[in-house]
CSV table of C-alpha atoms in Angstrom, one decimal:
chain,number,residue,atom,x,y,z
A,12,MET,CA,120.9,89.9,61.4
A,13,LYS,CA,120.3,92.9,63.7
A,14,LYS,CA,116.6,93.1,62.5
A,15,LEU,CA,116.1,89.5,63.3
A,16,ILE,CA,117.5,89.9,66.9
A,17,LEU,CA,115.4,93.1,67.4
A,18,VAL,CA,112.2,91.3,66.2
A,19,MET,CA,112.9,88.4,68.5
A,20,ALA,CA,113.6,90.7,71.5
A,21,VAL,CA,110.3,92.6,70.9
A,22,THR,CA,108.4,89.4,70.6
A,23,VAL,CA,109.8,87.9,73.8
A,24,MET,CA,109.0,91.2,75.7
A,25,ALA,CA,105.4,91.2,74.3
A,26,LEU,CA,104.9,87.6,75.5
A,27,THR,CA,106.4,88.3,78.9
A,28,GLN,CA,104.1,91.3,79.4
A,29,SER,CA,101.0,89.3,78.4
A,30,ILE,CA,101.8,86.6,80.8
A,31,ALA,CA,102.3,89.1,83.6
A,32,GLN,CA,98.9,90.7,82.9
A,33,ASN,CA,97.2,87.3,83.2
A,34,LYS,CA,98.7,86.7,86.6
A,35,ALA,CA,97.6,90.1,87.9
A,36,ASP,CA,94.0,89.5,86.6
A,37,SER,CA,93.7,86.4,88.8
A,38,LEU,CA,92.4,88.6,91.6
A,39,GLN,CA,88.6,88.3,91.7
A,40,GLY,CA,87.3,91.9,92.2
A,41,TYR,CA,88.8,95.1,93.3
A,42,TRP,CA,88.9,97.5,96.2
A,43,VAL,CA,88.5,101.3,96.3
A,44,ILE,CA,89.5,103.7,99.0
A,45,GLU,CA,87.5,106.9,99.4
A,46,SER,CA,88.6,109.9,101.4
A,47,ASN,CA,87.9,113.6,101.8
A,48,VAL,CA,90.2,116.6,101.7
A,49,LYS,CA,88.6,118.0,104.8
A,50,THR,CA,88.8,114.7,106.8
A,51,PRO,CA,91.9,112.9,105.5
A,52,LYS,CA,92.0,110.4,108.4
A,53,LEU,CA,88.5,109.2,107.7
A,54,ASN,CA,88.7,106.6,104.9
A,55,THR,CA,86.0,104.3,103.5
A,56,VAL,CA,87.3,101.1,101.9
A,57,LYS,CA,84.9,99.4,99.6
A,58,PHE,CA,85.4,95.9,98.1
A,59,TYR,CA,83.7,94.9,94.9
A,60,ASN,CA,83.5,91.6,93.0
A,61,ASP,CA,84.0,91.2,89.2
A,62,ASN,CA,80.4,92.1,88.5
A,63,HIS,CA,80.9,95.5,90.3
A,64,HIS,CA,78.6,94.6,93.2
A,65,LEU,CA,79.6,95.9,96.6
A,66,VAL,CA,80.7,92.9,98.7
A,67,TYR,CA,82.1,94.7,101.8
A,68,GLN,CA,82.5,98.2,103.1
A,69,GLU,CA,84.3,99.6,106.1
A,70,THR,CA,85.1,103.0,107.4
A,71,VAL,CA,88.5,103.4,109.0
A,72,ASN,CA,89.4,106.3,111.3
A,73,ALA,CA,93.1,106.3,110.3
A,74,LYS,CA,95.2,107.3,107.4
A,75,ILE,CA,95.9,104.4,105.0
A,76,LYS,CA,99.3,104.3,103.3
A,77,LEU,CA,98.7,102.9,99.9
A,78,SER,CA,102.3,102.9,98.9
A,79,ASP,CA,103.0,100.3,101.6
A,80,LYS,CA,103.1,96.8,100.1
A,81,LYS,CA,101.9,95.2,103.4
A,82,VAL,CA,98.8,97.4,103.3
A,83,GLN,CA,98.1,96.3,99.7
A,84,LYS,CA,98.6,92.6,100.6
A,85,ALA,CA,96.2,93.0,103.5
A,86,LEU,CA,93.6,94.7,101.3
A,87,ASN,CA,94.0,91.9,98.7
A,88,LYS,CA,93.6,89.3,101.4
A,89,ILE,CA,90.4,90.8,102.7
A,90,LEU,CA,89.2,91.1,99.1
A,91,THR,CA,89.7,87.3,98.4
A,92,VAL,CA,87.9,86.4,101.7
A,93,MET,CA,84.9,88.7,101.0
A,94,VAL,CA,84.5,87.7,97.4
A,95,ASN,CA,84.6,84.0,98.3
A,96,GLN,CA,81.9,84.7,101.0
A,97,ARG,CA,79.4,85.5,98.2
A,98,ARG,CA,77.2,87.8,100.2
A,99,TYR,CA,77.3,91.4,101.4
A,100,THR,CA,78.7,91.8,104.9
A,101,ALA,CA,78.3,94.9,107.1
A,102,ASP,CA,81.1,96.8,108.9
A,103,GLN,CA,83.0,94.1,110.8
A,104,GLU,CA,86.2,96.0,111.4
A,105,LEU,CA,88.2,93.4,109.4
A,106,LEU,CA,90.4,96.1,107.9
A,107,SER,CA,91.3,97.4,111.3
A,108,ILE,CA,92.3,93.9,112.4
A,109,TYR,CA,94.4,93.2,109.3
A,110,LEU,CA,96.2,96.6,109.4
A,111,ALA,CA,96.9,96.2,113.1
A,112,LYS,CA,98.8,93.0,112.4
A,113,GLN,CA,101.1,94.8,109.9
């Protein structure tokens, strides 16, 4: 009886994890933040689509706190806008605008 309960629990946990992974993959693309040890307040944020093509790039002259959920939501929001735009856009200071709202 204990083995049956254990097998059912592991199966339910595995199904739950696979469902969670599918929801996280619904984002179309990814973003990368590049910085330097010598200039920590100068960050370059690059947004890529699923095909690893650069969609948008912006250089920010401020420190970006990645641990902040609001910053992550702002980056994800910009990512969805830029991926849906379907063409490369130059530095428009979108990131500065979104982070200023936070």
